[in-house]
Short mmCIF file of C-alpha atoms and ligand atoms in Angstrom, two decimals:
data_model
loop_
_atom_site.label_atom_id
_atom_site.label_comp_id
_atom_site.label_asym_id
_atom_site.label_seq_id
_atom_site.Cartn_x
_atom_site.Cartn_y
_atom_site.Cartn_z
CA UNK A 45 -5.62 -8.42 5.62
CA UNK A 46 -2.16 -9.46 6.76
CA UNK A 47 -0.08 -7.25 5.52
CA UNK A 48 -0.56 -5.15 2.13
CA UNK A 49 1.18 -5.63 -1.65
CA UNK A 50 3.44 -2.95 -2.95
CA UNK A 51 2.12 -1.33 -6.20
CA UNK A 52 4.25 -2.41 -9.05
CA UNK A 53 4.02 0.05 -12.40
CA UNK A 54 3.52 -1.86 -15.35
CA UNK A 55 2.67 -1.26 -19.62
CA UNK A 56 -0.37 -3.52 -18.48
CA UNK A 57 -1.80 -0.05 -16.77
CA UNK A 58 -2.17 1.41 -20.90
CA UNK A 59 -5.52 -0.40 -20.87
CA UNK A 60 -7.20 1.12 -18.09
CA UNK A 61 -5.69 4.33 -19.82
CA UNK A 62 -7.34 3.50 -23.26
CA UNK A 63 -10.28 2.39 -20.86
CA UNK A 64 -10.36 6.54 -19.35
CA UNK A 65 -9.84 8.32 -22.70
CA UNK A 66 -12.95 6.04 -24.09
CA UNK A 67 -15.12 7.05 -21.55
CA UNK A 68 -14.34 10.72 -21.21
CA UNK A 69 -13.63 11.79 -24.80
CA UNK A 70 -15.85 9.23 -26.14
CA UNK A 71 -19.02 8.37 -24.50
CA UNK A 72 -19.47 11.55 -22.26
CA UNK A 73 -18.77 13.57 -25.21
CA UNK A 74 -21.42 11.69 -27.36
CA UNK A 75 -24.32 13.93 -27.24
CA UNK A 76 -24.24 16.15 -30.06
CA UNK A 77 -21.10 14.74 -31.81
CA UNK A 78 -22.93 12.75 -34.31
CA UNK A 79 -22.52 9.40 -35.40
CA UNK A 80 -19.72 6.91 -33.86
CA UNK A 81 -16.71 7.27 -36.57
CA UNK A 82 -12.99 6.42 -36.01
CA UNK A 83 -12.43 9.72 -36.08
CA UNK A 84 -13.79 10.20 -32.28
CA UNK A 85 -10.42 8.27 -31.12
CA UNK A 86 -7.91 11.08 -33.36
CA UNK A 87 -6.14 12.26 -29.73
CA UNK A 88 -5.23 8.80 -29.04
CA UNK A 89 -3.28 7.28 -31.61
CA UNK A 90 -2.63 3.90 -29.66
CA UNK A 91 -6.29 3.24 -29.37
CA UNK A 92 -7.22 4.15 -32.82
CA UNK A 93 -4.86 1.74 -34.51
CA UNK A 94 -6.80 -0.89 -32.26
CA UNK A 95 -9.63 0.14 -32.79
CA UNK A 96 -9.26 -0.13 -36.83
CA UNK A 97 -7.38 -3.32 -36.19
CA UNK A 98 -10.40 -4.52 -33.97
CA UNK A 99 -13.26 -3.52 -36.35
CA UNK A 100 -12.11 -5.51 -39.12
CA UNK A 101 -11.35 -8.73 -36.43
CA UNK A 102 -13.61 -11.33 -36.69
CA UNK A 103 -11.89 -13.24 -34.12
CA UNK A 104 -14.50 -12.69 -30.68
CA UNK A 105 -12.48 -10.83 -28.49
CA UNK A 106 -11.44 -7.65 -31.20
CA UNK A 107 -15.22 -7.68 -32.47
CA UNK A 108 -16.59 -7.70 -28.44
CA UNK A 109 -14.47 -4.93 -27.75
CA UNK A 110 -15.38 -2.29 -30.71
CA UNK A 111 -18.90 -3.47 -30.83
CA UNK A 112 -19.43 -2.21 -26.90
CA UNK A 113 -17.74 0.29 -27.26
CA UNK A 114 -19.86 2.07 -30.71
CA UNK A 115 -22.81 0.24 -28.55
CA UNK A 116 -22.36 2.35 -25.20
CA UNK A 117 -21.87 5.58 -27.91
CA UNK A 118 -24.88 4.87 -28.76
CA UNK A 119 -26.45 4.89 -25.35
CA UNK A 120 -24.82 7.81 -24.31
CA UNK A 121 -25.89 10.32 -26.71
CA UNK A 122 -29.22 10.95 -25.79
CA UNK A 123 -28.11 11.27 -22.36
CA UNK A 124 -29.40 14.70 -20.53
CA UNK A 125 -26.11 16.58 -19.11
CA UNK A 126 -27.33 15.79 -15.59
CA UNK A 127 -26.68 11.98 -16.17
CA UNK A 128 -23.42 12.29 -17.87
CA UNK A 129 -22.41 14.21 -14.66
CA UNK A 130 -23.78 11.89 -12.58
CA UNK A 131 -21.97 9.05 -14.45
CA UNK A 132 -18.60 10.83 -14.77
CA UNK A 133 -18.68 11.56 -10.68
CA UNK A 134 -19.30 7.60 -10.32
CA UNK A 135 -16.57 6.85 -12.93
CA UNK A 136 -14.01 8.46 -10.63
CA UNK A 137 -15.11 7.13 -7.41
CA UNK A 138 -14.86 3.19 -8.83
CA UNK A 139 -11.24 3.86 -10.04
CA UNK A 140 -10.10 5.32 -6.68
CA UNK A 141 -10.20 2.57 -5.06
CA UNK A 142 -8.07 3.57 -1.89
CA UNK A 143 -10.50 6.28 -0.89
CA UNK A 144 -13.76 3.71 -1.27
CA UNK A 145 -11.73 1.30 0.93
CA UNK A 146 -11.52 4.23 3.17
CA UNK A 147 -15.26 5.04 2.87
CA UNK A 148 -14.21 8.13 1.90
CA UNK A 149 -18.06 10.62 1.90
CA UNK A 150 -16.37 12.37 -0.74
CA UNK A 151 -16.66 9.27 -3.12
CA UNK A 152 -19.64 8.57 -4.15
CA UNK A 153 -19.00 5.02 -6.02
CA UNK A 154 -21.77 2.83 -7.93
CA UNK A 155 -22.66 -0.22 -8.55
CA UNK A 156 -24.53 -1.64 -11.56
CA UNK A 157 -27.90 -1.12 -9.71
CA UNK A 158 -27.00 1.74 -9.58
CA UNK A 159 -27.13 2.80 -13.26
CA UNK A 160 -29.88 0.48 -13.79
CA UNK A 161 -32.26 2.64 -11.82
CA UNK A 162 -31.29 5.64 -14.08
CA UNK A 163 -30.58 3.83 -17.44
CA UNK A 164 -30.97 -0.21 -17.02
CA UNK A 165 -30.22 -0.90 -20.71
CA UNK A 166 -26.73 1.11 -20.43
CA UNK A 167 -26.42 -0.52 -16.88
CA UNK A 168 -26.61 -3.62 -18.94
CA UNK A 169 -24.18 -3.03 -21.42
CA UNK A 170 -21.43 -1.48 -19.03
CA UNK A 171 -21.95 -4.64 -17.25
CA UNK A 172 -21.13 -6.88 -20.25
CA UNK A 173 -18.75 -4.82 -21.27
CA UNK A 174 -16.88 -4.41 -18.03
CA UNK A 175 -17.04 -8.07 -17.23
CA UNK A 176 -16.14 -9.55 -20.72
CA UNK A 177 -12.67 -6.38 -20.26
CA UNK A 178 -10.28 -8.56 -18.10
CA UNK A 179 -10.60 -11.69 -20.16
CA UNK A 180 -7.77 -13.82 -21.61
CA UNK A 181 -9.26 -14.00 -24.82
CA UNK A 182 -9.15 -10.00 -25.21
CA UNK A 183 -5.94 -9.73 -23.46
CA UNK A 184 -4.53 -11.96 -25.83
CA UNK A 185 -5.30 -10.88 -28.97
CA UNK A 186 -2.27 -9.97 -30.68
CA UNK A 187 -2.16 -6.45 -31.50
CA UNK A 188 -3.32 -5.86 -27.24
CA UNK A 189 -0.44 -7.76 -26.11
CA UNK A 190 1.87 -5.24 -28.51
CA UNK A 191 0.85 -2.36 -26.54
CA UNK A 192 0.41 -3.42 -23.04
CA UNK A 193 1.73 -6.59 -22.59
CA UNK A 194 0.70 -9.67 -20.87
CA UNK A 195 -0.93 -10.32 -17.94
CA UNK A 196 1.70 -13.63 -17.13
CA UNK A 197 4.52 -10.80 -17.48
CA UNK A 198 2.75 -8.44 -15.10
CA UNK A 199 2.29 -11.54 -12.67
CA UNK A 200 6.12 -11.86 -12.93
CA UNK A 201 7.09 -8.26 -12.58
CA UNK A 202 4.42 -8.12 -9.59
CA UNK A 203 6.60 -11.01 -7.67
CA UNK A 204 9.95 -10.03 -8.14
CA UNK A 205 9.02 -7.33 -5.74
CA UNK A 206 6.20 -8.82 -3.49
CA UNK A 207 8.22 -12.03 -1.87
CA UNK A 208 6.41 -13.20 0.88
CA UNK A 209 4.95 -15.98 -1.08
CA UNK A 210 2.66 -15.97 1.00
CA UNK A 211 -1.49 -15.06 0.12
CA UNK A 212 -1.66 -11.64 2.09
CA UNK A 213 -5.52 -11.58 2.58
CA UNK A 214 -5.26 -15.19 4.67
CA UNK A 215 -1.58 -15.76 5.31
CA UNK A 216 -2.32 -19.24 5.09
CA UNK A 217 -2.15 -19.97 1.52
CA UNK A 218 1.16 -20.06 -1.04
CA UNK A 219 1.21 -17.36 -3.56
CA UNK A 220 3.10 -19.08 -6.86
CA UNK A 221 6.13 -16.66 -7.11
CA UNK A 222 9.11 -16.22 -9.68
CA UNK A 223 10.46 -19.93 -9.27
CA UNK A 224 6.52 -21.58 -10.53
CA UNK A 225 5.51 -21.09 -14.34
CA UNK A 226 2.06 -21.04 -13.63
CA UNK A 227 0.37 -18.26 -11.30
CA UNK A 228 -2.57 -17.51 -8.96
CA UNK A 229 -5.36 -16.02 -10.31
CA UNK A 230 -6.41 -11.55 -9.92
CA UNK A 231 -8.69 -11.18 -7.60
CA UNK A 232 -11.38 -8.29 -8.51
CA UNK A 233 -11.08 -6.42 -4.96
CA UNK A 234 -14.26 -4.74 -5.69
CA UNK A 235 -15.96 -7.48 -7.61
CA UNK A 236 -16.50 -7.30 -11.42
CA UNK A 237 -20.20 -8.59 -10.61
CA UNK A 238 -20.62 -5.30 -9.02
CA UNK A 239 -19.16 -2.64 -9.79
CA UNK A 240 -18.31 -1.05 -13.55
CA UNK A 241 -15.44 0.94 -14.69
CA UNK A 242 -12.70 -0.50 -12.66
CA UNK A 243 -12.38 -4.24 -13.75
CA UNK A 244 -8.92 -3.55 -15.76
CA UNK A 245 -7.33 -1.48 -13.07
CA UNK A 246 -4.64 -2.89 -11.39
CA UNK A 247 -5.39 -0.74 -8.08
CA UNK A 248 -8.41 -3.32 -8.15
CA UNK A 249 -7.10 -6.61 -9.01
CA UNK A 250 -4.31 -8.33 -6.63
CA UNK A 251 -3.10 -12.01 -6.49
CA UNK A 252 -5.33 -14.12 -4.10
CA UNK A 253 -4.76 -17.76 -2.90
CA UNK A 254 -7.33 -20.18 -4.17
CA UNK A 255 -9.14 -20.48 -1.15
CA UNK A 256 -9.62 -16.75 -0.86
CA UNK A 257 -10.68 -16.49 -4.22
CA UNK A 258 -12.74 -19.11 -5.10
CA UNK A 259 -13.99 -20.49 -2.07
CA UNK A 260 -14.45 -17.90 0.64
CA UNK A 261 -14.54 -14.41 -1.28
CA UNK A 262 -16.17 -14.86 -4.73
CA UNK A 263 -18.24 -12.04 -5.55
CA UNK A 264 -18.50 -10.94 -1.81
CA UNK A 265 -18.57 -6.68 -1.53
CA UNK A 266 -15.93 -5.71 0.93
CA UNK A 267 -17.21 -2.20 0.06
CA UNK A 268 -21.11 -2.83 1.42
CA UNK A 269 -22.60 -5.03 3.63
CA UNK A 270 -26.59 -5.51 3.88
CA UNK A 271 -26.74 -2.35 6.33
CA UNK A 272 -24.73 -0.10 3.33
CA UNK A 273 -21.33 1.39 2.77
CA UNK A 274 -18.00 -0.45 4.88
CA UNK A 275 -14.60 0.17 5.11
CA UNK A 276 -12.45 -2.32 4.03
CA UNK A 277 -8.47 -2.48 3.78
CA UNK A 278 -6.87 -1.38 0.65
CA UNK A 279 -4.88 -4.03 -1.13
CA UNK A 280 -1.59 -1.59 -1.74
CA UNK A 281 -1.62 0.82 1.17
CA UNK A 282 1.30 2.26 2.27
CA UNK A 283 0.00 2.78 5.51
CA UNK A 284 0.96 -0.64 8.01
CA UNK A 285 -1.86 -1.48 10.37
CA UNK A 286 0.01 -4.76 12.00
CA UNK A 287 -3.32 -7.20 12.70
CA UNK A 288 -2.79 -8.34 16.20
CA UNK A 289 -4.51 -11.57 17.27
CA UNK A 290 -5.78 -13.23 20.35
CA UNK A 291 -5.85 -17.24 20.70
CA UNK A 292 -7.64 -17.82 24.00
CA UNK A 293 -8.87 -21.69 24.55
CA UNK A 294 -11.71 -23.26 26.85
CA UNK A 295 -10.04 -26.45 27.51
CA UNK A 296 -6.87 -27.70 27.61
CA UNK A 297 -7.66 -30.50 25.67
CA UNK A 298 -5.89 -30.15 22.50
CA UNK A 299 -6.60 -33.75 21.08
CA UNK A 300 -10.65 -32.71 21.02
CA UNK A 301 -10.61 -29.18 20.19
CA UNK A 302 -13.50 -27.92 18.24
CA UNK A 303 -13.46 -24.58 16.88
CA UNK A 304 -16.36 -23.80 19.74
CA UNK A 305 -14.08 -24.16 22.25
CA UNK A 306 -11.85 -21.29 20.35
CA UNK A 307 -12.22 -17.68 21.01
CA UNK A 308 -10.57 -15.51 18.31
CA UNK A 309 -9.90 -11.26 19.58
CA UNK A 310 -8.61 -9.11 16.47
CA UNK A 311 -6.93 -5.63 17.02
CA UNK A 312 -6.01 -3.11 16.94
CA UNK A 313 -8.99 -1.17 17.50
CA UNK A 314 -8.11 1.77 14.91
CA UNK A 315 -9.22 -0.76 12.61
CA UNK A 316 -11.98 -2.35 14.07
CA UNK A 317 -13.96 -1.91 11.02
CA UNK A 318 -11.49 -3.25 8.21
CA UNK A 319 -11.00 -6.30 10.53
CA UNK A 320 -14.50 -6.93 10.31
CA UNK A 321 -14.56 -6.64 6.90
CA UNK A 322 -11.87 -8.55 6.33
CA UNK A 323 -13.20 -11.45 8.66
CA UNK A 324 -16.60 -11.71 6.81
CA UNK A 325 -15.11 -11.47 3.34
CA UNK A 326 -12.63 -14.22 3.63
CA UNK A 327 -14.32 -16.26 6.37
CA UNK A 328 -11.18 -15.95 8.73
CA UNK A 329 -12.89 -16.90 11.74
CA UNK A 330 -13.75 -20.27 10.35
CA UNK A 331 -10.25 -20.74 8.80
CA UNK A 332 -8.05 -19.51 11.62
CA UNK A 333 -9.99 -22.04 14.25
CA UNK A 334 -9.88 -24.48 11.86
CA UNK A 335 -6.07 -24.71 11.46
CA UNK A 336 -6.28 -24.73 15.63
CA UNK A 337 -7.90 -27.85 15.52
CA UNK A 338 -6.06 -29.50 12.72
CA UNK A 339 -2.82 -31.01 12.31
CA UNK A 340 -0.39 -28.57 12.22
CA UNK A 341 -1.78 -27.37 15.57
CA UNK A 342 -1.00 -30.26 17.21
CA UNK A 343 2.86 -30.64 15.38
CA UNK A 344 3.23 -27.13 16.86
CA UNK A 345 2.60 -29.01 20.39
CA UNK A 346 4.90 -31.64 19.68
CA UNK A 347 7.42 -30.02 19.02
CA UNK A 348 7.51 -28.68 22.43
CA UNK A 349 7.76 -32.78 23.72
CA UNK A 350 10.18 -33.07 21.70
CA UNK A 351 12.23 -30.04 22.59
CA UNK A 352 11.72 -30.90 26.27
CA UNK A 353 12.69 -34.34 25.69
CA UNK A 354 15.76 -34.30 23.18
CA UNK A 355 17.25 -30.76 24.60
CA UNK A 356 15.81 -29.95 27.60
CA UNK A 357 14.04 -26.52 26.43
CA UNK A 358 11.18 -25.62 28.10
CA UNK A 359 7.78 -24.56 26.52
CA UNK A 360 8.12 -21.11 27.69
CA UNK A 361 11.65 -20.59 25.76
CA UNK A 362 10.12 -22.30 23.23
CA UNK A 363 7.54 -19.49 22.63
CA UNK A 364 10.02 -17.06 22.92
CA UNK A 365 11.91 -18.45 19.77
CA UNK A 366 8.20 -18.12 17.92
CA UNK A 367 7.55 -14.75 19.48
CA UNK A 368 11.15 -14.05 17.63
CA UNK A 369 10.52 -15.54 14.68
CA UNK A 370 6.89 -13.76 14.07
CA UNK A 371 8.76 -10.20 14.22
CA UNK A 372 10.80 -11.22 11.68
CA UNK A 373 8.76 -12.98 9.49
CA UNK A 374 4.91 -12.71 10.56
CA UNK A 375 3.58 -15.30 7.66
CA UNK A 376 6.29 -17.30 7.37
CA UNK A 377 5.15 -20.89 8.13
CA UNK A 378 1.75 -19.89 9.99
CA UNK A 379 3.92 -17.68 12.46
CA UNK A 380 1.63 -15.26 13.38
CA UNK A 381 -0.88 -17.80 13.52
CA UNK A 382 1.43 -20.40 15.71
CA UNK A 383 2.81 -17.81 18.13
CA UNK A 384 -1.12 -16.72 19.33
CA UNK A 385 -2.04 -20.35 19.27
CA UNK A 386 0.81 -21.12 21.69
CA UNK A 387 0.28 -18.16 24.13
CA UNK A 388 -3.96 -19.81 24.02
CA UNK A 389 -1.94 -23.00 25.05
CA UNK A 390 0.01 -21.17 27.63
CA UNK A 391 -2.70 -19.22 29.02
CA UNK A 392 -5.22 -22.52 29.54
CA UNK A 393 -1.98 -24.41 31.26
CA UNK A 394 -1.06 -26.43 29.17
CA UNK A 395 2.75 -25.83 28.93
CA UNK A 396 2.72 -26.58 32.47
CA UNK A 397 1.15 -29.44 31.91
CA UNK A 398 3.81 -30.17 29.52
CA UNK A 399 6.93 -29.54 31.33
CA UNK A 400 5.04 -31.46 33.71
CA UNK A 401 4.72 -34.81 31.84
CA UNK A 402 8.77 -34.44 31.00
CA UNK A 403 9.60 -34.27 34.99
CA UNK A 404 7.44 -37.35 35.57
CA UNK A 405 9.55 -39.88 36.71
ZN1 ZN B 779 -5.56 -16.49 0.98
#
């Protein structure tokens, strides 16, 4: 990706909480403590005044939540030690989701066929369980939305601090910011198809543009490929790996570029393997060569006529304004995008070409 989000704290973070104390006091304490009571949620207070609100709820989302959750119970307490070991070790690994980006051999994460070759009829209730977690009708059942909030405000609070408005995974898609009343959707980093235990934390869900989303990513693993375990980058590192990209063209012929005449080089090397990632996931290759061959790639050449023509500036100064501009502001307008597209049409002659046309008499 681009560039990375900053983390921003939020009361929406109580559920994953709630989500951590039912799973380790709860289920992996159920063998041997007897039947599922409300008595099993006593060190929580928060959770147990939702769960007696949610038990007598008839609306879907209250009843879906307490009726997994005594469900799973159930289907943890004949589980041998061994197992609840086994499923407390992957519980971790899902929620730390900076050290599975990192491939971390320490972290030893798990998907649901994972569980399903162990236990498949828990496998299938985590699964409905974790997927049905993160929806609005749960979210927005009154007496959640007392205690953590609401997803719109976390979108809010989320943008006052992450401006670019710009979609950090492409750079070429808006991100709705704090001047829209509507917003872009979560994306489940590690996809809620997948992988159980982390589809309410917010270490695993950023903002995506649509086209990330819903047309390129979908349920796509940045975690695995079909030959096993990948790095990937991690949505809210701190640590900035600046993407560096190559534009290098086979003709000059702007007017009938294809994107097989477009040769795309992605560095820096340190992160050979996250670029990869990232290229598969979101289907950047496609994209970036696409926007080459499309309209805005041939404004960005007529702009140089028109510069020539109306104030005598060459194409080379030109492209040292965008060189400028893409310190500043990388994703600003395509920048980063324009600038290596401009040293391709530099590199294949065409500003000479250019300057050329402008001295013909
Ligand atoms: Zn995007």
């Amino acid at each position: 990706m681009l560039f990375a989000y900053t983390y921003v704290p939020h009361a929406m973070e109580k559920m994953q909480a709630f989500i951590d104390f039912i799973f380790f006091e709860v289920w992996c304490k159920a063998p041997g403590n007897g039947d599922f009571q409300l008595e099993l949620f006593d060190a929580n207070a928060e959770l147990k005044e939702l769960m007696l609100v949610f038990n007598y709820d008839d609306t879907q989302g209250g009843d879906f939540f307490y009726r997994h959750v005594e469900r799973i119970y159930g289907l943890f307490a004949p589980l041998p030690s061994a197992q609840i070991d086994q499923l407390r070790e992957w519980y971790r690994a899902n929620n730390d989701i900076e050290k599975v980006c990192a491939n971390d051999p320490a972290v030893q994460i798990a998907r649901y066929v994972d569980i399903a070759a162990i236990q498949p009829a828990l496998s299938r209730q985590l699964a409905s369980f974790f997927k049905g977690l993160y929806s609005q009708q749960l979210l927005d059942l009154a007496a959640l939305r007392e205690k953590i909030g609401q997803i719109d405000e976390h979108y809010q609070a989320f943008m006052q601090v992450n401006t670019t408005g710009k979609c950090p995974f492409c750079g070429l898609g808006d991100i709705k910011g704090v001047h829209h009343t509507r917003r872009e959707a979560y994306d489940h980093y590690l996809p809620k198809a997948h992988y159980p235990f982390n589809s309410i934390n917010f270490r695993n869900l950023a903002p995506a543009c649509h086209e990330c989303n819903s047309t390129y990513k979908l349920s796509k693993d940045p975690a695995h490929n079909g030959a096993g375990r990948r790095k990937a980058f991690y949505p809210y590192t701190t640590v900035a790996h600046g993407i560096v990209i190559t534009i290098d063209l086979n003709t000059p012929d702007i007017d009938r570029l294809t994107p097989a005449d477009i040769q795309l080089t992605f560095g820096p090397a340190a992160v050979h393997e996250e670029i990869e990632t990232w290229k598969e996931v979101y289907g950047i290759d496609e994209r970036y060569k696409a926007k080459c061959c499309d309209g805005d790639a041939k404004d960005w050449l007529e702009q140089l006529r028109i510069l020539r023509d109306a104030h005598s500036i060459t194409p080379d100064a030109y492209l040292a304004t965008v060189q400028q501009q893409t310190v500043i502001a990388p994703v600003a307008n395509c920048n980063f995008l324009k600038q290596a597209f401009l040293e391709g049409c530099q590199r294949a002659g065409l500003f000479d070409a250019i300057a050329m046309e402008g001295a013909a008499p």
